[in-house]
Structure formats: C-alpha cells, structure tokens
Short mmCIF file of C-alpha atoms in Angstrom, two decimals:
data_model
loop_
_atom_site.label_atom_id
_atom_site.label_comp_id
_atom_site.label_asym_id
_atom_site.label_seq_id
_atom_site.Cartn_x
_atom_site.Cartn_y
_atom_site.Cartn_z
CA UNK A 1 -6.64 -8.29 -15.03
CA UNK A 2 -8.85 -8.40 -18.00
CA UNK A 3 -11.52 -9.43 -15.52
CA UNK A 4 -11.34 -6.39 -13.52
CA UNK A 5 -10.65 -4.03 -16.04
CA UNK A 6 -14.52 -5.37 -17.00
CA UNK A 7 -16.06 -4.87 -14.15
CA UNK A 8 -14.62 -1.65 -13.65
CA UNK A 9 -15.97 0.19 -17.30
CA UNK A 10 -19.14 0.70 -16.41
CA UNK A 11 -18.33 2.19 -13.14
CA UNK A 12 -15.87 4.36 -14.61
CA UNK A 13 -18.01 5.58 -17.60
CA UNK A 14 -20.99 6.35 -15.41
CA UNK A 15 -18.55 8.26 -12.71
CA UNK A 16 -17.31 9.96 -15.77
CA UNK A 17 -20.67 11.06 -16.86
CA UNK A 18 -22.16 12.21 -13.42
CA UNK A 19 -18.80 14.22 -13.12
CA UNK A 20 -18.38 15.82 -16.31
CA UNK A 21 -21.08 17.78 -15.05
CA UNK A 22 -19.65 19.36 -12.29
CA UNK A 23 -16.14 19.25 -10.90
CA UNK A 24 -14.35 16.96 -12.85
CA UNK A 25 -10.96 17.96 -11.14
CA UNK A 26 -12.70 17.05 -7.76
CA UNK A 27 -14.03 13.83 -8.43
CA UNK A 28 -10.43 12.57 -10.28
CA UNK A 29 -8.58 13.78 -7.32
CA UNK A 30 -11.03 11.86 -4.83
CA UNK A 31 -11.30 8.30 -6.94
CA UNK A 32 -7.90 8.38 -7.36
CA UNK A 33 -7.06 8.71 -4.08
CA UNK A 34 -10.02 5.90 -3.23
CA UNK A 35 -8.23 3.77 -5.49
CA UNK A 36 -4.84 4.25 -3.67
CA UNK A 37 -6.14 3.22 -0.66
CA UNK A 38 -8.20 0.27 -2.22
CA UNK A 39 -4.96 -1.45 -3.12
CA UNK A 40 -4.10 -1.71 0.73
CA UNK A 41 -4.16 -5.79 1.40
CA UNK A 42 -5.62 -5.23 5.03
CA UNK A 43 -8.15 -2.57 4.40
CA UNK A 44 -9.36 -5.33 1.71
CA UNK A 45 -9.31 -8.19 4.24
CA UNK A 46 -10.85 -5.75 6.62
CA UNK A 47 -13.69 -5.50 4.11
CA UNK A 48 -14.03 -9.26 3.52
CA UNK A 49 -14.36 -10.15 6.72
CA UNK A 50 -18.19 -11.29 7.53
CA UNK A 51 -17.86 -9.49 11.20
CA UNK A 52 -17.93 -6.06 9.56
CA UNK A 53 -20.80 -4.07 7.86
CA UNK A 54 -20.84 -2.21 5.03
CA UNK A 55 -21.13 1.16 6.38
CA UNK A 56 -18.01 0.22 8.50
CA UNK A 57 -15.66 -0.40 5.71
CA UNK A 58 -17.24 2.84 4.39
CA UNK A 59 -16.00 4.93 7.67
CA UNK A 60 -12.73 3.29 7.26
CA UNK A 61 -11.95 4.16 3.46
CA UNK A 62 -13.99 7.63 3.60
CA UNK A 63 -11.28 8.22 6.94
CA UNK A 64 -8.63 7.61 4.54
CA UNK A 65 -9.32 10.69 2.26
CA UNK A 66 -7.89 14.22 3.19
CA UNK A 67 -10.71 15.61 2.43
CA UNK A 68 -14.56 15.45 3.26
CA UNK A 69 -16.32 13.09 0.96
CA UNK A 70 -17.89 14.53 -1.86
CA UNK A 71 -21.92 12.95 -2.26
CA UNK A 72 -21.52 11.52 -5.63
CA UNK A 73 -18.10 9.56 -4.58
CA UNK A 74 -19.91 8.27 -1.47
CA UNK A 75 -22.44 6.85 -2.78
CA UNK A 76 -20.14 4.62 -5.28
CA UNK A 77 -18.46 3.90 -2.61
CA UNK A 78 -21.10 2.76 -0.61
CA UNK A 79 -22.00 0.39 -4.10
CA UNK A 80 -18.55 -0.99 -4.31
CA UNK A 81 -18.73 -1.45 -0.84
CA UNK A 82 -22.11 -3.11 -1.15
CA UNK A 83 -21.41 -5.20 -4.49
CA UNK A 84 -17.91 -6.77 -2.58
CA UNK A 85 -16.11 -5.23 -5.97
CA UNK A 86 -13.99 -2.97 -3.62
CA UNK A 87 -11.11 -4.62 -5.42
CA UNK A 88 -11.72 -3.17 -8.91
CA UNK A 89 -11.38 0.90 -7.11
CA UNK A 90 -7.93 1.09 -8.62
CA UNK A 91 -8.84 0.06 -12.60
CA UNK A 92 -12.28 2.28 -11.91
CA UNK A 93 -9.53 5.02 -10.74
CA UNK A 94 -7.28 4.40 -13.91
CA UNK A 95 -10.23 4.09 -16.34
CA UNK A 96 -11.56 7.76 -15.23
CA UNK A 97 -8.63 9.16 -15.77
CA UNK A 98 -7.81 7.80 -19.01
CA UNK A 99 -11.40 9.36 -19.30
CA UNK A 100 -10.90 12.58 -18.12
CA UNK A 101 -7.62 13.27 -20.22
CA UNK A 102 -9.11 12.60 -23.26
CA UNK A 103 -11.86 14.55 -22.74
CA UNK A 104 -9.48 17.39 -22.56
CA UNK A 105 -6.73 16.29 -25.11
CA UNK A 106 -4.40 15.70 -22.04
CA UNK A 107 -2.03 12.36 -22.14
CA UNK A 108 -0.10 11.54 -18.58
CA UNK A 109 3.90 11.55 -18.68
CA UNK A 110 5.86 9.59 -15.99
CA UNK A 111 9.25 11.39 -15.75
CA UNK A 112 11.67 9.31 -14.15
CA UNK A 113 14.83 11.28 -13.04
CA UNK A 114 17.93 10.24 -10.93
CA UNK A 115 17.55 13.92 -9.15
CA UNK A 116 15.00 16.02 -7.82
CA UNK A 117 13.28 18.31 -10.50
CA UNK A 118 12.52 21.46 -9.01
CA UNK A 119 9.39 23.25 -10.37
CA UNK A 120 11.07 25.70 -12.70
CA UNK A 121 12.83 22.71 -14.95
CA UNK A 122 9.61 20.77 -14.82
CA UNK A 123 8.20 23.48 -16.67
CA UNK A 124 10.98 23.61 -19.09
CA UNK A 125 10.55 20.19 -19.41
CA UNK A 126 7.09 19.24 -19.69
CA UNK A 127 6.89 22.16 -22.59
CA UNK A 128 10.12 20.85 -24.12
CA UNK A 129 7.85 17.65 -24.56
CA UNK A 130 4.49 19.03 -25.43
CA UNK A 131 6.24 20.10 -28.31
CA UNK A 132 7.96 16.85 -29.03
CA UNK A 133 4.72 14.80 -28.65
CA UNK A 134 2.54 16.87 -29.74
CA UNK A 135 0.28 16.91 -27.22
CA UNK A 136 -0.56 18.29 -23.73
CA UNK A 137 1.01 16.34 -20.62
CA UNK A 138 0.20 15.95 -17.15
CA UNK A 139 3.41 15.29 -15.41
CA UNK A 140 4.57 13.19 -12.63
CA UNK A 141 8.19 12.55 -11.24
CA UNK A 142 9.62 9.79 -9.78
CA UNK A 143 12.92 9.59 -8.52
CA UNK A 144 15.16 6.32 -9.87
CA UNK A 145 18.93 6.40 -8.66
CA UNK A 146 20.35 3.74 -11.32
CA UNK A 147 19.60 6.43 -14.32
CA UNK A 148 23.29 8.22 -13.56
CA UNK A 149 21.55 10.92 -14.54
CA UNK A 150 19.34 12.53 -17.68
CA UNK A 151 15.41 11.81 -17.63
CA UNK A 152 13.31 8.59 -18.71
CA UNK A 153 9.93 9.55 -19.68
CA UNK A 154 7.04 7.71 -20.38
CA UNK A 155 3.50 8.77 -22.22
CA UNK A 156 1.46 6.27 -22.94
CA UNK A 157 3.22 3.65 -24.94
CA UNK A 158 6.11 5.79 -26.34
CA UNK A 159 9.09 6.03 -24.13
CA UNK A 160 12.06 8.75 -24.20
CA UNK A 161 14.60 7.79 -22.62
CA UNK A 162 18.21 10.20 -22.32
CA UNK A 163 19.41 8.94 -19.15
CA UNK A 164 22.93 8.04 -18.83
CA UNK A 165 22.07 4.33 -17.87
CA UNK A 166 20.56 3.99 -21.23
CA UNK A 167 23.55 5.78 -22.93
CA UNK A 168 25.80 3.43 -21.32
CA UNK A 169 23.92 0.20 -22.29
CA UNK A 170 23.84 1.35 -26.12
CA UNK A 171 28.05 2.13 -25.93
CA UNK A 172 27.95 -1.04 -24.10
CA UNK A 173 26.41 -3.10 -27.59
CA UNK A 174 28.07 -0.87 -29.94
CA UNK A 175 31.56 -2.34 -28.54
CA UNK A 176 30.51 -5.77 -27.96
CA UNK A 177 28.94 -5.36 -31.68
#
C-alpha cells in the first residue's frame, strides 16, 4: 500500500495544482469517479493485456464516466494509461481529495445508519456534528442493518458511534464486568 500511496503523490499534487485553478469541484468529481472504475479487476486485466493499445484502454475508462471528459483529466489518463500505473487511480483519487478538503477546511464524515436518512435529518445531522467536531463535513451515508438503530460516524480517525449495537455491546461488558 505504502508503495502505491508513493507513486500516487506526485500525481495527486500536480492534479491538485492544475485544478485549483479552475474547477476544482469538476476535476474531484471526475478522478474520483476514474478511480472507482480503476479498481474494476477486468478493466485492469483488460489494460494489461499486450493485445490492446493505450488509446483503447483510454476509450474504455473515458466510456465509463457520465460525463464528457474534461482535457486536463484526459490527458492523466492517457499518462497512467501510458506509464502501466493505472492501478494507483484510486490512492491518486483519495490523495486529491484529502487535498481538496483541506484546502477548504472541509474533513469527510462516513455516517453509517441502520435506516435511510432522508435529506432534511442529514442536515440536522451533519450541523449537529460540525458543531461537535468543530469543523466543516462532507457527508456520506451508508446503510448497515446490524446497528439496531442510532448512527456510527466516522471523520477521519475519530469515531462516534450511538448506535444501538454499540449500546448493547457496552451493557453487554458492564454485566459480564
């Protein structure tokens, strides 16, 4: 991992730079979705294989995206493609992120909730936990059925959990204590 996470700095930092200049938003939106579809085992065996060029692999991942290409993301593509370091798309993804938020002061939050969080409690939660962390949060949700109910979240290294799975487990020592 360390390996990757090497190879994909530079890449990240110099994506970062080219896109600080224009739209940020954009280009995170595009890597990241590059790097989701980077981490598919037969699109990388598709790009290993000797039969296939380099602008084919290109066709295939720029196919992928929902939307049009923009030129910048392309083109380091079209290097990654090149260089055969189409593997380390997913820790250049993570890296510009990581980027991007702290060029704006943002930290990501995984919310992991046994229901569906409609938009309206998202809100209420998200500024609930600004306030708690003391910082701003970019939220995502994921759904996980064994929390009973109540919310796990996770920012960074710090973790919040209130789910009833967790409640359970701590009556669970206190009366084996």
């Amino acid at each position: 991992m360390a390996e990757l996470a090497t190879i994909a700095r530079p890449y990240a930092e110099a994506v970062f730079q080219v896109a600080r200049k224009g739209d940020l938003k954009g280009w995170l939106d595009q890597v990241e979705a590059l790097g989701l579809v980077a981490q598919d085992a037969q699109l990388r065996q598709f790009a290993e294989d000797p039969k296939v060029t380099p602008e084919q692999v290109l066709d295939v991942i720029v196919a992928a995206l929902k939307a049009p290409a923009l030129d910048g993301v392309r083109n380091l593509l079209r290097t990654l493609v090149e260089n055969g370091r189409l593997a380390a798309l997913p820790e250049i993804a993570a890296q510009f992120r990581a980027l991007a938020n702290a060029e704006g002061g943002v930290s990501d939050a995984v919310i992991q909730s046994a229901y569906p969080i409609d938009a309206g409690q998202l809100a209420e939660i998200v500024a609930s936990l600004e306030k708690r962390f003391g910082r701003k949060l970019s939220a995502s949700v994921t759904l996980d059925p064994e929390l009973i109910g109540g919310i796990r979240v996770v920012v960074g290294d710090e973790v919040l959990d209130t789910s009833v799975k967790a409640r359970l487990e701590q009556m669970k020592v206190s009366l084996t204590a």
